[in-house]
mmCIF file of C-alpha atoms in Angstrom:
data_model
loop_
_atom_site.group_PDB
_atom_site.id
_atom_site.type_symbol
_atom_site.label_atom_id
_atom_site.label_comp_id
_atom_site.label_asym_id
_atom_site.label_seq_id
_atom_site.Cartn_x
_atom_site.Cartn_y
_atom_site.Cartn_z
ATOM 1 C CA UNK A 1 -21.084 16.823 -2.739
ATOM 2 C CA UNK A 2 -17.337 16.424 -2.325
ATOM 3 C CA UNK A 3 -16.089 14.390 0.611
ATOM 4 C CA UNK A 4 -12.670 15.413 1.880
ATOM 5 C CA UNK A 5 -10.632 12.527 3.250
ATOM 6 C CA UNK A 6 -7.795 12.529 5.749
ATOM 7 C CA UNK A 7 -4.566 13.715 4.188
ATOM 8 C CA UNK A 8 -1.330 11.755 4.563
ATOM 9 C CA UNK A 9 2.141 12.429 3.278
ATOM 10 C CA UNK A 10 4.437 10.012 1.425
ATOM 11 C CA UNK A 11 7.803 11.685 1.121
ATOM 12 C CA UNK A 12 6.922 15.140 -0.189
ATOM 13 C CA UNK A 13 3.670 14.079 -1.870
ATOM 14 C CA UNK A 14 0.335 14.761 -0.185
ATOM 15 C CA UNK A 15 -2.349 12.098 -0.643
ATOM 16 C CA UNK A 16 -6.022 12.609 0.146
ATOM 17 C CA UNK A 17 -7.663 15.671 1.613
ATOM 18 C CA UNK A 18 -7.746 18.363 -1.029
ATOM 19 C CA UNK A 19 -4.520 17.180 -2.708
ATOM 20 C CA UNK A 20 -4.711 16.368 -6.419
ATOM 21 C CA UNK A 21 -4.706 12.711 -7.441
ATOM 22 C CA UNK A 22 -1.097 11.532 -7.709
ATOM 23 C CA UNK A 23 0.227 9.580 -10.661
ATOM 24 C CA UNK A 24 1.689 6.321 -9.383
ATOM 25 C CA UNK A 25 3.223 3.349 -11.100
ATOM 26 C CA UNK A 26 4.937 0.140 -10.084
ATOM 27 C CA UNK A 27 8.305 -1.112 -11.187
ATOM 28 C CA UNK A 28 8.192 -4.351 -13.165
ATOM 29 C CA UNK A 29 11.820 -5.452 -13.149
ATOM 30 C CA UNK A 30 12.842 -8.505 -11.090
ATOM 31 C CA UNK A 31 14.065 -7.491 -7.640
ATOM 32 C CA UNK A 32 17.543 -8.865 -8.363
ATOM 33 C CA UNK A 33 17.923 -6.394 -11.260
ATOM 34 C CA UNK A 34 18.913 -3.356 -9.212
ATOM 35 C CA UNK A 35 20.167 -1.304 -12.167
ATOM 36 C CA UNK A 36 17.060 -2.135 -14.210
ATOM 37 C CA UNK A 37 14.822 -0.998 -11.350
ATOM 38 C CA UNK A 38 16.762 2.247 -11.007
ATOM 39 C CA UNK A 39 16.514 2.930 -14.754
ATOM 40 C CA UNK A 40 12.803 2.184 -14.764
ATOM 41 C CA UNK A 41 12.198 4.421 -11.722
ATOM 42 C CA UNK A 42 14.113 7.270 -13.398
ATOM 43 C CA UNK A 43 12.164 6.784 -16.635
ATOM 44 C CA UNK A 44 8.871 6.887 -14.728
ATOM 45 C CA UNK A 45 9.925 10.039 -12.890
ATOM 46 C CA UNK A 46 10.868 11.715 -16.180
ATOM 47 C CA UNK A 47 7.495 10.711 -17.653
ATOM 48 C CA UNK A 48 5.652 12.501 -14.806
ATOM 49 C CA UNK A 49 5.131 9.732 -12.286
ATOM 50 C CA UNK A 50 4.815 11.216 -8.789
ATOM 51 C CA UNK A 51 5.041 8.047 -6.669
ATOM 52 C CA UNK A 52 6.734 4.779 -7.566
ATOM 53 C CA UNK A 53 6.163 1.388 -5.955
ATOM 54 C CA UNK A 54 8.571 -1.538 -5.851
ATOM 55 C CA UNK A 55 7.920 -5.157 -4.859
ATOM 56 C CA UNK A 56 10.058 -6.369 -1.971
ATOM 57 C CA UNK A 57 9.701 -10.169 -2.166
ATOM 58 C CA UNK A 58 12.630 -11.085 0.108
ATOM 59 C CA UNK A 59 15.344 -9.634 2.349
ATOM 60 C CA UNK A 60 17.792 -9.249 -0.545
ATOM 61 C CA UNK A 61 15.298 -6.927 -2.238
ATOM 62 C CA UNK A 62 15.405 -4.464 0.674
ATOM 63 C CA UNK A 63 18.628 -3.120 -0.883
ATOM 64 C CA UNK A 64 16.431 -1.650 -3.643
ATOM 65 C CA UNK A 65 15.123 0.958 -1.204
ATOM 66 C CA UNK A 66 18.395 2.842 -0.814
ATOM 67 C CA UNK A 67 19.550 2.118 -4.366
ATOM 68 C CA UNK A 68 16.393 3.601 -5.912
ATOM 69 C CA UNK A 69 15.790 6.400 -3.390
ATOM 70 C CA UNK A 70 19.317 7.706 -3.885
ATOM 71 C CA UNK A 71 18.570 8.226 -7.599
ATOM 72 C CA UNK A 72 15.006 9.616 -7.669
ATOM 73 C CA UNK A 73 13.275 12.663 -6.195
ATOM 74 C CA UNK A 74 9.796 11.116 -5.861
ATOM 75 C CA UNK A 75 8.497 8.918 -3.016
ATOM 76 C CA UNK A 76 9.150 5.186 -3.059
ATOM 77 C CA UNK A 77 6.600 2.662 -1.775
ATOM 78 C CA UNK A 78 7.540 -0.849 -0.627
ATOM 79 C CA UNK A 79 5.050 -3.498 -1.740
ATOM 80 C CA UNK A 80 5.090 -6.159 0.989
ATOM 81 C CA UNK A 81 3.381 -9.536 0.956
ATOM 82 C CA UNK A 82 3.241 -11.993 3.857
ATOM 83 C CA UNK A 83 6.536 -11.265 5.668
ATOM 84 C CA UNK A 84 6.166 -8.374 8.100
ATOM 85 C CA UNK A 85 9.942 -8.315 8.642
ATOM 86 C CA UNK A 86 10.348 -7.002 5.099
ATOM 87 C CA UNK A 87 8.214 -3.995 6.035
ATOM 88 C CA UNK A 88 10.306 -3.387 9.159
ATOM 89 C CA UNK A 89 13.540 -3.505 7.152
ATOM 90 C CA UNK A 90 12.142 -1.161 4.495
ATOM 91 C CA UNK A 91 11.110 1.336 7.169
ATOM 92 C CA UNK A 92 14.629 1.174 8.612
ATOM 93 C CA UNK A 93 16.025 1.695 5.093
ATOM 94 C CA UNK A 94 14.019 4.918 4.636
ATOM 95 C CA UNK A 95 10.993 3.919 2.561
ATOM 96 C CA UNK A 96 8.330 6.632 2.099
ATOM 97 C CA UNK A 97 5.216 4.424 2.280
ATOM 98 C CA UNK A 98 4.496 0.761 2.948
ATOM 99 C CA UNK A 99 1.873 -1.299 1.121
ATOM 100 C CA UNK A 100 0.607 -4.271 3.095
ATOM 101 C CA UNK A 101 -2.424 -6.451 3.426
ATOM 102 C CA UNK A 102 -2.625 -6.658 7.242
ATOM 103 C CA UNK A 103 -4.610 -9.884 6.982
ATOM 104 C CA UNK A 104 -1.781 -11.790 5.318
ATOM 105 C CA UNK A 105 1.240 -10.754 7.375
ATOM 106 C CA UNK A 106 0.411 -12.873 10.383
ATOM 107 C CA UNK A 107 -0.862 -12.373 13.880
ATOM 108 C CA UNK A 108 -1.692 -9.100 15.601
ATOM 109 C CA UNK A 109 1.792 -8.734 17.083
ATOM 110 C CA UNK A 110 3.250 -8.573 13.569
ATOM 111 C CA UNK A 111 0.743 -5.936 12.464
ATOM 112 C CA UNK A 112 1.515 -4.028 15.663
ATOM 113 C CA UNK A 113 5.265 -4.150 14.915
ATOM 114 C CA UNK A 114 4.765 -2.718 11.402
ATOM 115 C CA UNK A 115 2.436 -0.018 12.735
ATOM 116 C CA UNK A 116 4.903 0.931 15.468
ATOM 117 C CA UNK A 117 7.778 1.207 12.979
ATOM 118 C CA UNK A 118 5.733 3.254 10.498
ATOM 119 C CA UNK A 119 4.310 5.498 13.191
ATOM 120 C CA UNK A 120 7.780 6.260 14.590
ATOM 121 C CA UNK A 121 8.885 7.590 11.181
ATOM 122 C CA UNK A 122 5.564 9.117 10.011
ATOM 123 C CA UNK A 123 5.284 6.608 7.184
ATOM 124 C CA UNK A 124 1.767 5.957 5.859
ATOM 125 C CA UNK A 125 0.486 2.457 5.224
ATOM 126 C CA UNK A 126 -1.354 1.624 2.027
ATOM 127 C CA UNK A 127 -3.875 -1.169 2.394
ATOM 128 C CA UNK A 128 -4.246 -3.030 -0.871
ATOM 129 C CA UNK A 129 -7.429 -5.003 -1.508
ATOM 130 C CA UNK A 130 -7.768 -6.854 -4.803
ATOM 131 C CA UNK A 131 -10.742 -8.760 -6.193
ATOM 132 C CA UNK A 132 -8.356 -11.517 -7.292
ATOM 133 C CA UNK A 133 -7.111 -12.208 -3.770
ATOM 134 C CA UNK A 134 -10.178 -11.611 -1.628
ATOM 135 C CA UNK A 135 -10.499 -13.634 1.567
ATOM 136 C CA UNK A 136 -12.268 -16.992 1.094
ATOM 137 C CA UNK A 137 -14.883 -16.285 3.751
ATOM 138 C CA UNK A 138 -15.857 -13.035 2.020
ATOM 139 C CA UNK A 139 -16.145 -14.810 -1.333
ATOM 140 C CA UNK A 140 -18.404 -17.373 0.331
ATOM 141 C CA UNK A 141 -20.446 -14.688 2.093
ATOM 142 C CA UNK A 142 -21.008 -12.543 -1.015
ATOM 143 C CA UNK A 143 -20.706 -15.212 -3.725
ATOM 144 C CA UNK A 144 -18.216 -13.154 -5.750
ATOM 145 C CA UNK A 145 -15.760 -10.267 -5.348
ATOM 146 C CA UNK A 146 -18.556 -7.693 -5.102
ATOM 147 C CA UNK A 147 -18.098 -4.065 -4.127
ATOM 148 C CA UNK A 148 -19.481 -4.909 -0.675
ATOM 149 C CA UNK A 149 -16.983 -7.760 -0.241
ATOM 150 C CA UNK A 150 -14.059 -5.561 -1.273
ATOM 151 C CA UNK A 151 -15.078 -2.807 1.124
ATOM 152 C CA UNK A 152 -15.634 -5.240 3.992
ATOM 153 C CA UNK A 153 -12.123 -6.578 3.425
ATOM 154 C CA UNK A 154 -10.646 -3.074 3.355
ATOM 155 C CA UNK A 155 -12.520 -2.034 6.504
ATOM 156 C CA UNK A 156 -11.302 -5.143 8.335
ATOM 157 C CA UNK A 157 -7.740 -4.172 7.528
ATOM 158 C CA UNK A 158 -8.311 -0.531 8.467
ATOM 159 C CA UNK A 159 -9.710 -1.743 11.792
ATOM 160 C CA UNK A 160 -6.524 -3.735 12.481
ATOM 161 C CA UNK A 161 -4.448 -0.591 12.020
ATOM 162 C CA UNK A 162 -6.817 1.678 13.943
ATOM 163 C CA UNK A 163 -6.805 -0.741 16.906
ATOM 164 C CA UNK A 164 -3.105 0.062 17.092
ATOM 165 C CA UNK A 165 -3.798 3.817 17.149
ATOM 166 C CA UNK A 166 -2.701 4.296 13.540
ATOM 167 C CA UNK A 167 -4.617 6.369 11.014
ATOM 168 C CA UNK A 168 -2.140 7.430 8.326
ATOM 169 C CA UNK A 169 -3.859 4.998 5.977
ATOM 170 C CA UNK A 170 -4.299 4.948 2.223
ATOM 171 C CA UNK A 171 -6.910 2.511 0.892
ATOM 172 C CA UNK A 172 -6.487 0.936 -2.522
ATOM 173 C CA UNK A 173 -9.291 -1.226 -3.888
ATOM 174 C CA UNK A 174 -8.760 -2.911 -7.236
ATOM 175 C CA UNK A 175 -11.014 -4.950 -9.463
ATOM 176 C CA UNK A 176 -10.734 -5.921 -13.111
ATOM 177 C CA UNK A 177 -14.428 -4.980 -13.340
ATOM 178 C CA UNK A 178 -14.505 -1.172 -13.486
ATOM 179 C CA UNK A 179 -18.103 -0.827 -12.253
ATOM 180 C CA UNK A 180 -17.355 -3.017 -9.224
ATOM 181 C CA UNK A 181 -14.276 -0.944 -8.423
ATOM 182 C CA UNK A 182 -16.130 2.381 -8.732
ATOM 183 C CA UNK A 183 -19.008 1.048 -6.621
ATOM 184 C CA UNK A 184 -16.526 -0.159 -4.012
ATOM 185 C CA UNK A 185 -14.860 3.248 -3.759
ATOM 186 C CA UNK A 186 -18.229 4.953 -3.422
ATOM 187 C CA UNK A 187 -19.258 2.535 -0.691
ATOM 188 C CA UNK A 188 -15.904 2.925 1.096
ATOM 189 C CA UNK A 189 -16.284 6.699 0.962
ATOM 190 C CA UNK A 190 -19.647 6.433 2.739
ATOM 191 C CA UNK A 191 -18.094 4.368 5.494
#
């Protein structure tokens, strides 16, 4: 049985629903190396990458959004950690998708601000859950980064966005243990 998920759009690329799985990669150059990031993004695009993600560690890095987007034809995703203002600036700069962990960007008003900005520009939010950075209380509850713990974390974050009337959500669950990751995706699909 095939389960069809909600479809969202990052730039011109459809994600979910009956869309094919997109090839995505992340840039690995330091944020200060603007030209290196542009070259790497162009190389990835030429190699068949359909979505590219860039880390935005500080306000100076926001300049990467326009610099890269002006050179590539594929969607660009801003990878945001901790500082919700970086997400707001990337949305203003024209990013195609935002990757956040709603649990680590601060209180509900900050999550609400990111949701409002993304919603106003039809920008999906990718929730990233990783077995290496699972919440302490979930590690204590489950004893390890199990599939159940990963899914509970993801669903908590989805709930934060849905409480703000936002549902253009992409869920990413990662684990270095392949079986755990597959089990987590199967469990998330059921929920």
